[in-house]
Coordinates of C-alpha atoms in Angstrom, one line a residue:
Chain A
X1 CA 36.8 -72.7 -154.7
X2 CA 35.6 -72.0 -158.3
X3 CA 32.4 -74.0 -158.9
X4 CA 31.1 -74.7 -162.4
X5 CA 27.5 -73.8 -161.8
X6 CA 26.4 -74.5 -165.3
X7 CA 27.7 -78.1 -165.1
X8 CA 26.2 -78.7 -161.6
X9 CA 22.8 -77.2 -162.8
X10 CA 22.9 -79.5 -165.8
X11 CA 23.5 -82.6 -163.6
X12 CA 20.5 -81.5 -161.4
X13 CA 18.3 -80.8 -164.5
X14 CA 18.0 -77.2 -163.7
X15 CA 18.6 -74.2 -165.9
X16 CA 19.7 -71.0 -164.3
X17 CA 18.8 -67.7 -166.0
X18 CA 21.8 -65.7 -167.2
X19 CA 21.0 -62.7 -165.0
X20 CA 20.9 -64.9 -161.9
X21 CA 24.1 -66.8 -162.7
X22 CA 26.5 -64.5 -160.9
X23 CA 24.4 -64.4 -157.8
X24 CA 24.1 -68.2 -157.7
X25 CA 27.8 -68.6 -158.4
X26 CA 28.7 -66.3 -155.5
X27 CA 26.2 -67.8 -153.0
X28 CA 27.2 -71.4 -153.9
X29 CA 30.9 -70.5 -153.4
X30 CA 30.2 -69.0 -149.9
X31 CA 28.1 -72.0 -148.9
X32 CA 30.7 -74.5 -150.1
X33 CA 33.4 -72.5 -148.3
X34 CA 31.4 -73.0 -145.1
X35 CA 31.1 -76.7 -145.8
X36 CA 34.9 -76.9 -146.3
X37 CA 35.4 -76.4 -142.6
X38 CA 35.2 -80.1 -141.9
X39 CA 38.6 -81.6 -141.0
X40 CA 39.8 -84.9 -142.4
X41 CA 38.8 -87.7 -140.1
X42 CA 39.4 -91.4 -140.0
X43 CA 36.3 -92.2 -137.9
X44 CA 34.2 -95.1 -139.3
X45 CA 30.6 -94.5 -139.9
X46 CA 27.5 -96.7 -140.4
X47 CA 24.5 -95.8 -142.4
X48 CA 22.0 -97.5 -140.1
X49 CA 21.7 -97.1 -136.3
X50 CA 22.6 -100.5 -134.9
X51 CA 20.4 -100.0 -131.9
X52 CA 17.4 -99.4 -134.1
X53 CA 17.8 -101.6 -137.2
X54 CA 15.2 -101.3 -139.9
X55 CA 12.7 -104.1 -140.2
X56 CA 11.3 -104.5 -143.7
X57 CA 7.8 -105.6 -144.1
X58 CA 7.1 -108.7 -146.1
X59 CA 6.4 -108.1 -149.8
X60 CA 2.8 -109.2 -150.0
X61 CA 0.1 -108.6 -152.6
X62 CA -2.5 -106.3 -151.1
X63 CA -5.2 -103.9 -152.4
X64 CA -3.6 -100.6 -153.4
X65 CA -4.8 -97.3 -154.8
X66 CA -6.8 -97.5 -158.1
X67 CA -5.2 -96.4 -161.3
X68 CA -7.5 -93.4 -161.9
X69 CA -6.8 -92.1 -158.3
X70 CA -3.1 -92.2 -159.0
X71 CA -3.4 -90.6 -162.4
X72 CA -5.6 -87.8 -161.1
X73 CA -2.6 -85.7 -160.4
X74 CA -0.7 -86.4 -163.6
X75 CA -0.3 -83.3 -165.9
X76 CA -1.2 -85.2 -169.1
X77 CA -3.1 -88.5 -169.3
X78 CA -4.3 -90.5 -172.3
X79 CA -6.1 -93.9 -172.2
X80 CA -4.9 -94.6 -168.7
X81 CA -1.3 -93.7 -169.4
X82 CA 0.9 -90.8 -168.6
X83 CA 1.9 -88.8 -171.6
X84 CA 5.4 -87.5 -172.1
X85 CA 7.3 -86.1 -175.1
X86 CA 8.6 -88.6 -177.6
X87 CA 11.7 -90.3 -176.3
X88 CA 12.6 -92.7 -179.1
X89 CA 12.7 -91.4 -182.7
Chain B
X1 CA -7.1 -72.2 -123.9
X2 CA -5.2 -75.5 -124.1
X3 CA -6.4 -78.7 -125.6
X4 CA -6.6 -80.3 -122.2
X5 CA -9.0 -77.6 -120.9
X6 CA -11.1 -77.7 -124.1
X7 CA -11.3 -81.4 -123.9
X8 CA -12.5 -81.2 -120.3
X9 CA -15.2 -78.7 -121.3
X10 CA -16.3 -81.0 -124.1
X11 CA -16.6 -84.0 -121.8
X12 CA -18.6 -81.9 -119.3
X13 CA -20.8 -80.6 -122.2
X14 CA -20.0 -77.0 -121.4
X15 CA -19.3 -76.4 -125.0
X16 CA -19.5 -78.3 -128.3
X17 CA -16.9 -79.2 -130.8
X18 CA -18.7 -77.1 -133.4
X19 CA -18.6 -74.1 -131.1
X20 CA -14.9 -74.6 -130.6
X21 CA -14.4 -74.9 -134.4
X22 CA -16.5 -71.7 -135.0
X23 CA -14.4 -69.8 -132.5
X24 CA -11.2 -70.8 -134.2
X25 CA -12.5 -69.9 -137.6
X26 CA -13.6 -66.6 -136.2
X27 CA -10.1 -65.9 -135.1
X28 CA -8.8 -67.1 -138.5
X29 CA -11.1 -64.6 -140.2
X30 CA -9.8 -61.9 -137.9
X31 CA -6.0 -62.4 -138.1
X32 CA -5.2 -64.6 -141.0
X33 CA -4.8 -61.6 -143.4
X34 CA -2.0 -60.3 -141.2
X35 CA -0.4 -63.6 -140.1
X36 CA -0.7 -65.9 -143.1
X37 CA -0.4 -69.2 -141.2
X38 CA -2.3 -71.3 -143.7
X39 CA -2.0 -72.2 -147.4
X40 CA -5.4 -73.8 -147.2
X41 CA -8.2 -73.4 -144.7
X42 CA -10.5 -76.4 -144.5
X43 CA -13.6 -74.9 -142.8
X44 CA -16.3 -77.1 -144.4
X45 CA -14.4 -80.3 -143.7
X46 CA -13.5 -79.2 -140.2
X47 CA -17.1 -78.4 -139.3
X48 CA -18.1 -81.9 -140.5
X49 CA -15.4 -83.5 -138.3
X50 CA -16.5 -81.3 -135.3
X51 CA -20.2 -82.4 -135.9
X52 CA -19.1 -86.0 -135.8
X53 CA -17.3 -85.5 -132.5
X54 CA -20.5 -83.8 -131.1
X55 CA -22.5 -86.8 -132.2
X56 CA -20.1 -89.2 -130.5
X57 CA -20.3 -87.1 -127.3
X58 CA -24.1 -87.1 -127.4
X59 CA -23.9 -90.9 -127.9
X60 CA -21.7 -91.2 -124.8
X61 CA -18.8 -92.7 -126.7
X62 CA -15.3 -92.8 -125.2
X63 CA -13.2 -90.0 -126.7
X64 CA -9.5 -89.3 -127.2
X65 CA -8.2 -86.2 -125.5
X66 CA -7.7 -84.8 -129.0
X67 CA -11.4 -85.2 -130.0
X68 CA -12.8 -81.9 -131.2
X69 CA -9.5 -80.1 -130.8
X70 CA -8.6 -77.8 -133.8
X71 CA -5.3 -78.6 -135.3
X72 CA -3.2 -77.3 -138.1
X73 CA -1.2 -79.6 -140.3
X74 CA 2.0 -78.6 -142.1
X75 CA 1.5 -78.5 -145.8
X76 CA 4.2 -81.1 -146.5
X77 CA 2.1 -83.8 -144.8
X78 CA -0.3 -85.5 -147.2
X79 CA -4.0 -85.0 -146.6
X80 CA -6.3 -87.0 -148.9
X81 CA -7.9 -84.8 -151.6
X82 CA -6.7 -81.6 -149.9
X83 CA -4.0 -79.5 -151.5
X84 CA -0.6 -80.5 -150.1
X85 CA 1.7 -77.9 -151.7
X86 CA 4.9 -78.1 -149.7
X87 CA 4.9 -74.3 -150.0
X88 CA 6.0 -74.7 -153.6
X89 CA 4.8 -73.9 -157.1
X90 CA 5.9 -77.4 -158.0
X91 CA 3.1 -79.0 -155.9
X92 CA 0.6 -76.0 -156.2
X93 CA -2.0 -78.4 -157.7
X94 CA -1.2 -81.6 -155.8
X95 CA -4.1 -83.3 -154.1
X96 CA -2.7 -86.6 -152.6
X97 CA -4.8 -89.7 -153.1
X98 CA -4.0 -90.8 -149.6
X99 CA -3.4 -89.6 -146.0
X100 CA -0.1 -89.6 -144.2
X101 CA -0.2 -92.1 -141.3
X102 CA -0.1 -89.2 -138.8
X103 CA -3.2 -87.7 -140.5
X104 CA -5.0 -91.0 -140.3
X105 CA -4.1 -91.1 -136.6
X106 CA -5.4 -87.6 -136.0
X107 CA -8.7 -88.4 -137.8
X108 CA -9.1 -91.6 -135.7
X109 CA -8.6 -89.5 -132.6
X110 CA -11.3 -87.1 -133.7
X111 CA -9.0 -84.1 -134.1
X112 CA -10.4 -81.3 -136.2
X113 CA -8.0 -80.3 -139.0
X114 CA -8.5 -76.6 -139.6
X115 CA -6.0 -76.1 -142.3
X116 CA -2.7 -76.8 -144.0
X117 CA 0.1 -74.7 -142.5
X118 CA 2.3 -72.4 -144.5
X119 CA 6.0 -73.3 -144.7
X120 CA 9.3 -72.5 -146.3
X121 CA 9.3 -74.2 -149.8
X122 CA 10.0 -77.9 -149.3
X123 CA 10.8 -77.2 -145.7
X124 CA 14.1 -75.4 -146.7
X125 CA 14.4 -72.3 -144.7
X126 CA 14.4 -70.7 -141.2
X127 CA 11.9 -67.8 -141.7
X128 CA 8.9 -69.0 -143.7
X129 CA 9.8 -66.4 -146.3
X130 CA 10.5 -68.9 -149.1
X131 CA 6.9 -70.0 -149.3
X132 CA 5.7 -69.7 -152.9
X133 CA 2.3 -68.4 -151.7
X134 CA 3.0 -65.8 -149.1
X135 CA 5.3 -65.4 -146.1
X136 CA 3.9 -66.2 -142.7
X137 CA 4.4 -63.5 -140.0
X138 CA 5.1 -63.6 -136.3
X139 CA 2.0 -63.1 -134.2
X140 CA 4.0 -61.3 -131.5
X141 CA 4.9 -58.7 -134.1
X142 CA 4.1 -59.1 -137.8
X143 CA 7.2 -57.1 -138.8
X144 CA 9.2 -60.2 -137.7
X145 CA 9.4 -63.7 -139.1
X146 CA 7.8 -66.6 -137.3
X147 CA 10.8 -68.8 -138.0
X148 CA 10.9 -71.8 -140.2
X149 CA 10.4 -74.0 -141.8
X150 CA 7.2 -74.9 -139.9
X151 CA 6.4 -71.2 -139.6
X152 CA 2.7 -71.5 -140.2
X153 CA 2.4 -74.4 -137.7
X154 CA 3.9 -72.2 -134.9
X155 CA 2.1 -69.0 -135.9
X156 CA -1.3 -70.6 -136.1
X157 CA -0.9 -72.0 -132.5
X158 CA 0.5 -68.7 -131.3
X159 CA -2.2 -66.6 -132.9
X160 CA -5.1 -68.7 -131.6
X161 CA -5.9 -70.0 -135.2
X162 CA -5.5 -73.5 -133.9
X163 CA -4.9 -75.2 -130.6
X164 CA -2.3 -77.6 -131.8
X165 CA -0.2 -78.2 -134.9
X166 CA 1.9 -80.7 -136.7
X167 CA 5.3 -79.6 -138.1
X168 CA 8.3 -81.4 -139.4
X169 CA 11.9 -80.9 -138.2
X170 CA 15.0 -81.6 -140.4
X171 CA 17.4 -79.2 -138.8
X172 CA 15.3 -77.2 -136.3
X173 CA 12.1 -76.6 -138.3
X174 CA 9.8 -77.3 -135.4
X175 CA 11.9 -75.9 -132.5
X176 CA 13.0 -72.7 -134.2
X177 CA 9.5 -71.4 -135.1
X178 CA 8.2 -72.6 -131.7
X179 CA 10.9 -70.5 -130.0
X180 CA 10.3 -67.4 -132.2
X181 CA 6.5 -67.6 -131.7
X182 CA 6.6 -68.4 -127.9
X183 CA 5.0 -71.9 -128.1
X184 CA 6.1 -75.4 -127.2
X185 CA 7.6 -77.6 -130.0
X186 CA 8.9 -81.1 -129.9
X187 CA 11.3 -82.7 -132.4
X188 CA 10.8 -86.4 -131.5
X189 CA 13.5 -89.1 -131.6
X190 CA 14.3 -90.2 -135.1
X191 CA 12.1 -93.2 -135.8
X192 CA 9.4 -92.6 -133.2
X193 CA 6.9 -91.0 -135.6
X194 CA 6.0 -92.5 -139.0
X195 CA 7.0 -90.3 -142.0
X196 CA 4.7 -92.2 -144.4
X197 CA 3.0 -89.4 -146.4
X198 CA 5.6 -86.7 -145.4
X199 CA 7.1 -85.2 -148.5
X200 CA 10.8 -86.1 -148.0
X201 CA 13.5 -83.5 -147.7
X202 CA 16.4 -85.3 -146.0
X203 CA 15.2 -88.8 -145.1
X204 CA 17.9 -89.5 -142.5
X205 CA 17.0 -86.4 -140.5
X206 CA 13.3 -85.6 -141.1
X207 CA 10.9 -86.1 -138.3
X208 CA 7.3 -85.1 -137.8
X209 CA 6.4 -83.5 -134.4
X210 CA 3.8 -81.6 -132.4
X211 CA 3.5 -77.9 -131.5
X212 CA 1.2 -76.5 -128.8
X213 CA 0.6 -73.9 -126.1
X214 CA 1.3 -76.3 -123.2
X215 CA 3.7 -79.2 -122.5
X216 CA 0.7 -81.4 -121.7
X217 CA -0.9 -80.6 -125.1
X218 CA 2.3 -81.4 -126.9
X219 CA 2.6 -84.7 -124.9
X220 CA -1.0 -85.6 -125.8
X221 CA -0.5 -85.0 -129.5
X222 CA 2.8 -86.9 -129.4
X223 CA 1.1 -89.9 -127.7
X224 CA -1.3 -90.0 -130.6
X225 CA 1.2 -89.8 -133.5
X226 CA 4.1 -91.9 -132.3
X227 CA 4.5 -95.6 -133.0
X228 CA 5.7 -98.2 -135.4
X229 CA 4.2 -98.1 -138.9
X230 CA 4.7 -100.9 -141.4
X231 CA 4.6 -98.2 -144.1
X232 CA 7.8 -96.5 -142.8
X233 CA 10.6 -99.0 -142.5
X234 CA 12.6 -96.5 -140.4
X235 CA 10.0 -96.3 -137.7
X236 CA 11.2 -97.9 -134.5
X237 CA 9.8 -101.2 -133.1
X238 CA 8.8 -100.4 -129.6
X239 CA 5.9 -99.7 -127.2
X240 CA 4.9 -96.2 -126.1
X241 CA 2.8 -95.2 -123.2
X242 CA 0.6 -92.2 -122.7
X243 CA 3.1 -89.4 -122.3
X244 CA 0.6 -86.9 -120.9
X245 CA -0.7 -89.2 -118.2
X246 CA 2.9 -90.2 -117.4
X247 CA 4.1 -86.7 -116.6
X248 CA 5.3 -86.0 -113.1
X249 CA 6.8 -82.5 -113.7
X250 CA 9.6 -83.0 -111.3
X251 CA 13.3 -82.4 -111.7
X252 CA 14.6 -83.4 -108.2
X253 CA 18.0 -84.9 -108.5
X254 CA 18.1 -84.4 -112.3
X255 CA 21.5 -83.5 -113.8
X256 CA 21.2 -80.7 -116.3
X257 CA 24.2 -80.5 -118.7
X258 CA 25.2 -77.1 -119.9
X259 CA 27.4 -77.3 -123.0
X260 CA 29.7 -74.2 -123.1
X261 CA 29.8 -74.4 -126.9
X262 CA 26.1 -73.3 -127.0
X263 CA 26.7 -70.1 -124.9
X264 CA 29.6 -68.7 -127.0
X265 CA 30.1 -65.5 -128.9
X266 CA 27.5 -66.1 -131.6
X267 CA 24.7 -66.2 -129.0
X268 CA 23.1 -62.9 -128.1
X269 CA 23.7 -61.9 -124.4
X270 CA 19.9 -61.5 -123.8
X271 CA 19.3 -65.1 -125.0
X272 CA 22.1 -66.5 -122.8
X273 CA 20.8 -64.6 -119.8
X274 CA 17.2 -65.9 -120.3
X275 CA 18.3 -69.5 -120.7
X276 CA 20.7 -69.3 -117.7
X277 CA 17.8 -67.8 -115.7
X278 CA 15.7 -70.8 -116.8
X279 CA 18.4 -73.2 -115.6
X280 CA 18.6 -71.4 -112.3
X281 CA 14.9 -71.8 -111.8
X282 CA 15.1 -75.5 -112.4
X283 CA 18.1 -75.7 -110.0
X284 CA 15.9 -74.1 -107.4
X285 CA 13.5 -77.0 -107.9
X286 CA 16.2 -79.6 -107.1
X287 CA 18.0 -80.1 -110.4
X288 CA 21.8 -80.0 -110.5
X289 CA 23.7 -78.1 -113.2
X290 CA 26.7 -79.8 -114.7
X291 CA 29.1 -78.2 -117.2
X292 CA 29.7 -80.5 -120.2
X293 CA 31.4 -80.2 -123.5
X294 CA 30.3 -81.0 -127.1
X295 CA 33.5 -80.2 -128.9
X296 CA 32.4 -80.7 -132.5
X297 CA 29.4 -78.3 -132.3
X298 CA 31.3 -75.8 -134.6
X299 CA 31.3 -78.3 -137.4
X300 CA 27.6 -79.2 -137.1
X301 CA 26.2 -76.7 -139.5
X302 CA 28.7 -77.7 -142.3
X303 CA 27.9 -81.4 -141.8
X304 CA 24.2 -80.6 -141.7
X305 CA 24.1 -78.6 -144.9
X306 CA 26.1 -81.3 -146.7
X307 CA 24.0 -84.3 -145.6
X308 CA 20.6 -82.6 -145.9
X309 CA 21.4 -81.1 -149.3
X310 CA 22.8 -84.3 -150.6
X311 CA 19.7 -86.2 -149.6
X312 CA 17.4 -83.4 -150.9
X313 CA 19.1 -83.4 -154.3
X314 CA 18.2 -87.1 -154.5
X315 CA 14.7 -86.9 -152.9
X316 CA 13.7 -83.9 -155.1
X317 CA 14.7 -85.7 -158.3
X318 CA 11.2 -87.1 -158.5
X319 CA 9.7 -83.6 -159.3
X320 CA 10.0 -83.7 -163.1
X321 CA 6.6 -82.9 -164.4
X322 CA 5.7 -86.4 -165.3
X323 CA 3.5 -88.1 -162.6
X324 CA 2.2 -85.2 -160.6
X325 CA 2.7 -81.6 -159.8
X326 CA 3.6 -78.7 -162.1
X327 CA 4.6 -79.2 -165.7
X328 CA 6.1 -76.5 -167.9
X329 CA 4.1 -75.4 -170.8
X330 CA 6.6 -75.1 -173.7
X331 CA 9.3 -77.7 -174.3
X332 CA 11.0 -79.3 -177.2
X333 CA 11.8 -82.8 -175.8
X334 CA 11.8 -84.8 -172.6
X335 CA 15.0 -83.4 -171.1
X336 CA 13.9 -79.9 -171.9
X337 CA 10.6 -80.6 -170.2
X338 CA 12.4 -81.8 -167.0
X339 CA 14.7 -78.8 -167.0
X340 CA 12.0 -76.2 -167.6
X341 CA 9.5 -77.8 -165.2
X342 CA 12.1 -77.9 -162.4
X343 CA 13.5 -74.4 -163.2
X344 CA 10.0 -72.9 -163.2
X345 CA 8.6 -75.0 -160.4
X346 CA 11.3 -74.6 -157.7
X347 CA 12.3 -71.4 -156.0
X348 CA 15.9 -70.1 -155.6
X349 CA 16.6 -71.6 -152.1
X350 CA 15.5 -75.1 -153.2
X351 CA 17.6 -74.8 -156.4
X352 CA 20.6 -73.7 -154.2
X353 CA 20.2 -76.8 -152.0
X354 CA 19.7 -79.2 -154.9
X355 CA 22.8 -77.8 -156.5
X356 CA 24.8 -78.0 -153.3
X357 CA 23.7 -81.6 -152.9
X358 CA 24.6 -82.4 -156.5
X359 CA 28.0 -80.8 -156.0
X360 CA 28.9 -82.6 -152.8
X361 CA 27.9 -86.0 -154.3
X362 CA 29.6 -85.4 -157.6
X363 CA 32.7 -87.4 -158.6
X364 CA 35.9 -86.0 -157.2
X365 CA 34.2 -84.2 -154.4
X366 CA 32.3 -87.0 -152.6
X367 CA 35.2 -88.0 -150.2
X368 CA 36.0 -84.4 -149.2
X369 CA 32.4 -83.5 -148.4
X370 CA 29.8 -86.2 -148.1
X371 CA 32.0 -88.8 -146.5
X372 CA 33.5 -86.4 -144.1
X373 CA 30.0 -85.1 -143.1
X374 CA 28.9 -88.7 -142.4
X375 CA 32.0 -89.2 -140.3
X376 CA 31.3 -86.0 -138.4
X377 CA 27.7 -87.2 -137.9
X378 CA 29.0 -90.3 -136.1
X379 CA 31.4 -88.2 -134.0
X380 CA 28.7 -85.7 -133.0
X381 CA 26.4 -88.7 -132.0
X382 CA 29.2 -90.2 -129.9
X383 CA 29.9 -86.8 -128.2
X384 CA 26.2 -86.7 -127.2
X385 CA 26.4 -90.3 -125.9
X386 CA 29.5 -89.4 -123.8
X387 CA 27.8 -86.3 -122.5
X388 CA 24.7 -88.3 -121.4
X389 CA 27.1 -90.3 -119.1
X390 CA 27.5 -87.1 -117.0
X391 CA 24.0 -85.6 -117.3
X392 CA 20.3 -86.6 -117.9
X393 CA 19.3 -83.7 -120.0
X394 CA 21.1 -80.9 -121.9
X395 CA 19.8 -77.3 -121.9
X396 CA 20.7 -74.8 -124.6
X397 CA 19.2 -71.8 -126.3
X398 CA 16.9 -72.9 -129.2
X399 CA 18.3 -70.2 -131.4
X400 CA 21.2 -67.7 -130.9
X401 CA 18.8 -64.7 -131.3
X402 CA 15.1 -64.0 -131.1
X403 CA 13.1 -63.6 -134.3
X404 CA 14.6 -61.3 -137.0
X405 CA 12.8 -58.8 -139.2
X406 CA 11.0 -59.9 -142.3
X407 CA 13.5 -59.5 -145.2
X408 CA 16.5 -59.0 -143.0
X409 CA 18.3 -62.2 -144.0
X410 CA 16.8 -63.1 -147.3
X411 CA 19.9 -62.0 -149.3
X412 CA 22.4 -63.8 -147.1
X413 CA 22.0 -67.6 -147.1
X414 CA 24.7 -68.0 -144.5
X415 CA 23.1 -65.6 -142.1
X416 CA 19.8 -67.4 -142.6
X417 CA 21.5 -70.8 -142.0
X418 CA 23.1 -69.5 -138.7
X419 CA 19.6 -69.5 -137.1
X420 CA 19.8 -73.3 -137.0
X421 CA 23.2 -73.5 -135.3
X422 CA 21.7 -74.7 -131.9
X423 CA 19.2 -77.2 -133.4
X424 CA 20.9 -79.1 -136.2
X425 CA 23.1 -81.4 -134.0
X426 CA 20.0 -82.9 -132.5
X427 CA 18.8 -84.1 -135.9
X428 CA 22.3 -85.2 -136.8
X429 CA 22.4 -87.4 -133.7
X430 CA 18.7 -88.5 -134.1
X431 CA 17.8 -87.3 -130.6
X432 CA 14.6 -85.8 -129.2
X433 CA 14.5 -82.1 -128.1
X434 CA 11.8 -79.8 -127.0
X435 CA 11.7 -76.0 -127.1
X436 CA 9.9 -74.0 -124.5
X437 CA 9.5 -70.3 -124.1
X438 CA 11.9 -68.9 -121.4
X439 CA 11.8 -65.1 -121.6
X440 CA 11.0 -62.0 -123.6
X441 CA 13.6 -60.1 -125.6
X442 CA 14.3 -56.3 -125.3
X443 CA 12.0 -55.7 -128.3
X444 CA 9.2 -57.8 -126.9
X445 CA 9.7 -61.1 -128.7
X446 CA 9.9 -64.6 -127.2
X447 CA 13.1 -66.4 -126.4
X448 CA 13.2 -70.2 -126.5
X449 CA 15.1 -72.8 -124.4
X450 CA 15.9 -76.2 -125.9
X451 CA 16.0 -79.4 -123.8
X452 CA 17.8 -82.3 -125.4
X453 CA 17.6 -85.9 -124.1
X454 CA 18.9 -89.3 -125.1
X455 CA 17.0 -91.3 -127.7
X456 CA 13.4 -92.2 -126.7
X457 CA 13.6 -90.0 -123.6
X458 CA 10.5 -87.9 -124.5
X459 CA 8.8 -88.7 -121.2
X460 CA 11.7 -87.1 -119.3
X461 CA 11.7 -84.1 -121.6
X462 CA 8.0 -83.6 -120.9
X463 CA 8.7 -83.8 -117.1
X464 CA 11.5 -81.2 -117.3
X465 CA 9.6 -78.9 -119.7
X466 CA 6.4 -79.5 -117.6
X467 CA 8.2 -78.6 -114.4
X468 CA 9.6 -75.4 -116.0
X469 CA 6.1 -74.5 -117.3
X470 CA 4.6 -74.9 -113.8
X471 CA 7.3 -72.6 -112.4
X472 CA 6.5 -70.0 -115.2
X473 CA 2.7 -70.3 -114.6
X474 CA 2.1 -71.5 -118.2
X475 CA 2.5 -70.1 -121.6
X476 CA -0.2 -68.7 -123.9
X477 CA -1.0 -67.1 -127.2
X478 CA 0.8 -64.0 -128.4
X479 CA -0.4 -60.9 -126.4
X480 CA -1.4 -58.9 -129.5
X481 CA -3.7 -61.8 -130.6
X482 CA -5.8 -61.7 -127.5
X483 CA -9.2 -60.5 -128.7
X484 CA -12.1 -59.6 -126.4
X485 CA -13.9 -62.7 -125.2
X486 CA -12.1 -65.0 -127.6
X487 CA -12.8 -68.6 -127.0
X488 CA -9.2 -69.5 -127.8
X489 CA -7.4 -67.0 -125.6

């Protein structure tokens, strides 16, 4: 199957260098061809294992990490806020 | 030496935790340049932890069997204020502000964390070659890969750079490197170990698990890390005992299922022979071999790559250069910043998987790929459930071949993916499985045998694996890593 790599990359917020485009195109097509082996099925499926249902914890107010601890890893911080390029003109 | 024997020595005061730590760091200094098991070595912190254990021993406090035991932790498991890179440029500066639950449990048990183990980038790979920092090598022969993605976790245990290690397994990432490096590795039942603080790859498949040089050691470490955690809603609500104390190493009357699909053409004859010989030895101890069938095995790899990549494309959307991790230097606007950050921060294999996941979830393709894969997942789980009506445990090769050469498969993703063909179904069905060494290949590399059980049957797996270990007379570190008079031989 022909795959529109540029389109897929755009959806995934990736840009692929021109010189790598052909390699990616070829590899993706082989991988997708492998994935196409699955036969059509009418089996039902459930997302959660019924024998081990998830139990959600109650939503309680508890002490959490401090703001400066959390911001320590942010690439750009100003006045306790994360800085990103302007989004609204 | 095993954790069990070191723990005994500590209790008897024949050696100190600091001495054990020094001996491990001595081995790291000697072999790490060749093997590359670690992204970060935490010597200072480890010695502090060891001193604390010695203080507790001197004070006569009760100690966990892991107290003072040197352990490696895969670099996708968060360690507070210690680099947790996931083997990626994207997180090459990330120091988590918190510990993963399993790391908290290790610290409470007094384990000594020697370093953060090298891995394939974001745990995507079967060879440990996609690490942004350096590839890890196989301690049995550094021309060969250690397997992946928990390559550094397996190589550090095999090379005597740690006694135990934590890895993570999404499609075989603990068992495959355990088999390639000749150590024991357990992929626990889905839900039995908290993933809080594990960098997510494919959330419906990921599981943290232990690697070690003996079955008892792996059982000890598993006993410490398993259990319900309110911070991980998928962790199962149940009680666990001490798996090491509970071991009886007997297989009398046990029915061993042998699925023909795992001994087909794609599996090397020497691997088949080694695994069949292993089964024979268990039969001599009173187990009974039963032929079974798992008919959908051929479809497992397809279903696995669809499901895991779909989940990865969603999980890895968070890496955008905003809150943490790498951010590109030059950009014109927000979208451009996202794209440049992700394109520069991720390696090619991660990009391939994100794009595959994006593709199978995109409109027009969802039904033909993702939906079918989820249906296949259900079918594979059902086939296992049916098989466990006829047998108690299923034995297969861990991988169709022993370790391959460094560089041999890097240009062919499908060949690389094929290494996981025997392991992915276990994750798809949420089952536990353990890999134990069962022979040596023609070129002197270990071969692994996989034992698969029903959900939450870890105790039985430890019994079978333990019985096999006793028959073999135990496993050990890679022959080439045995130095003279090394503490950790």
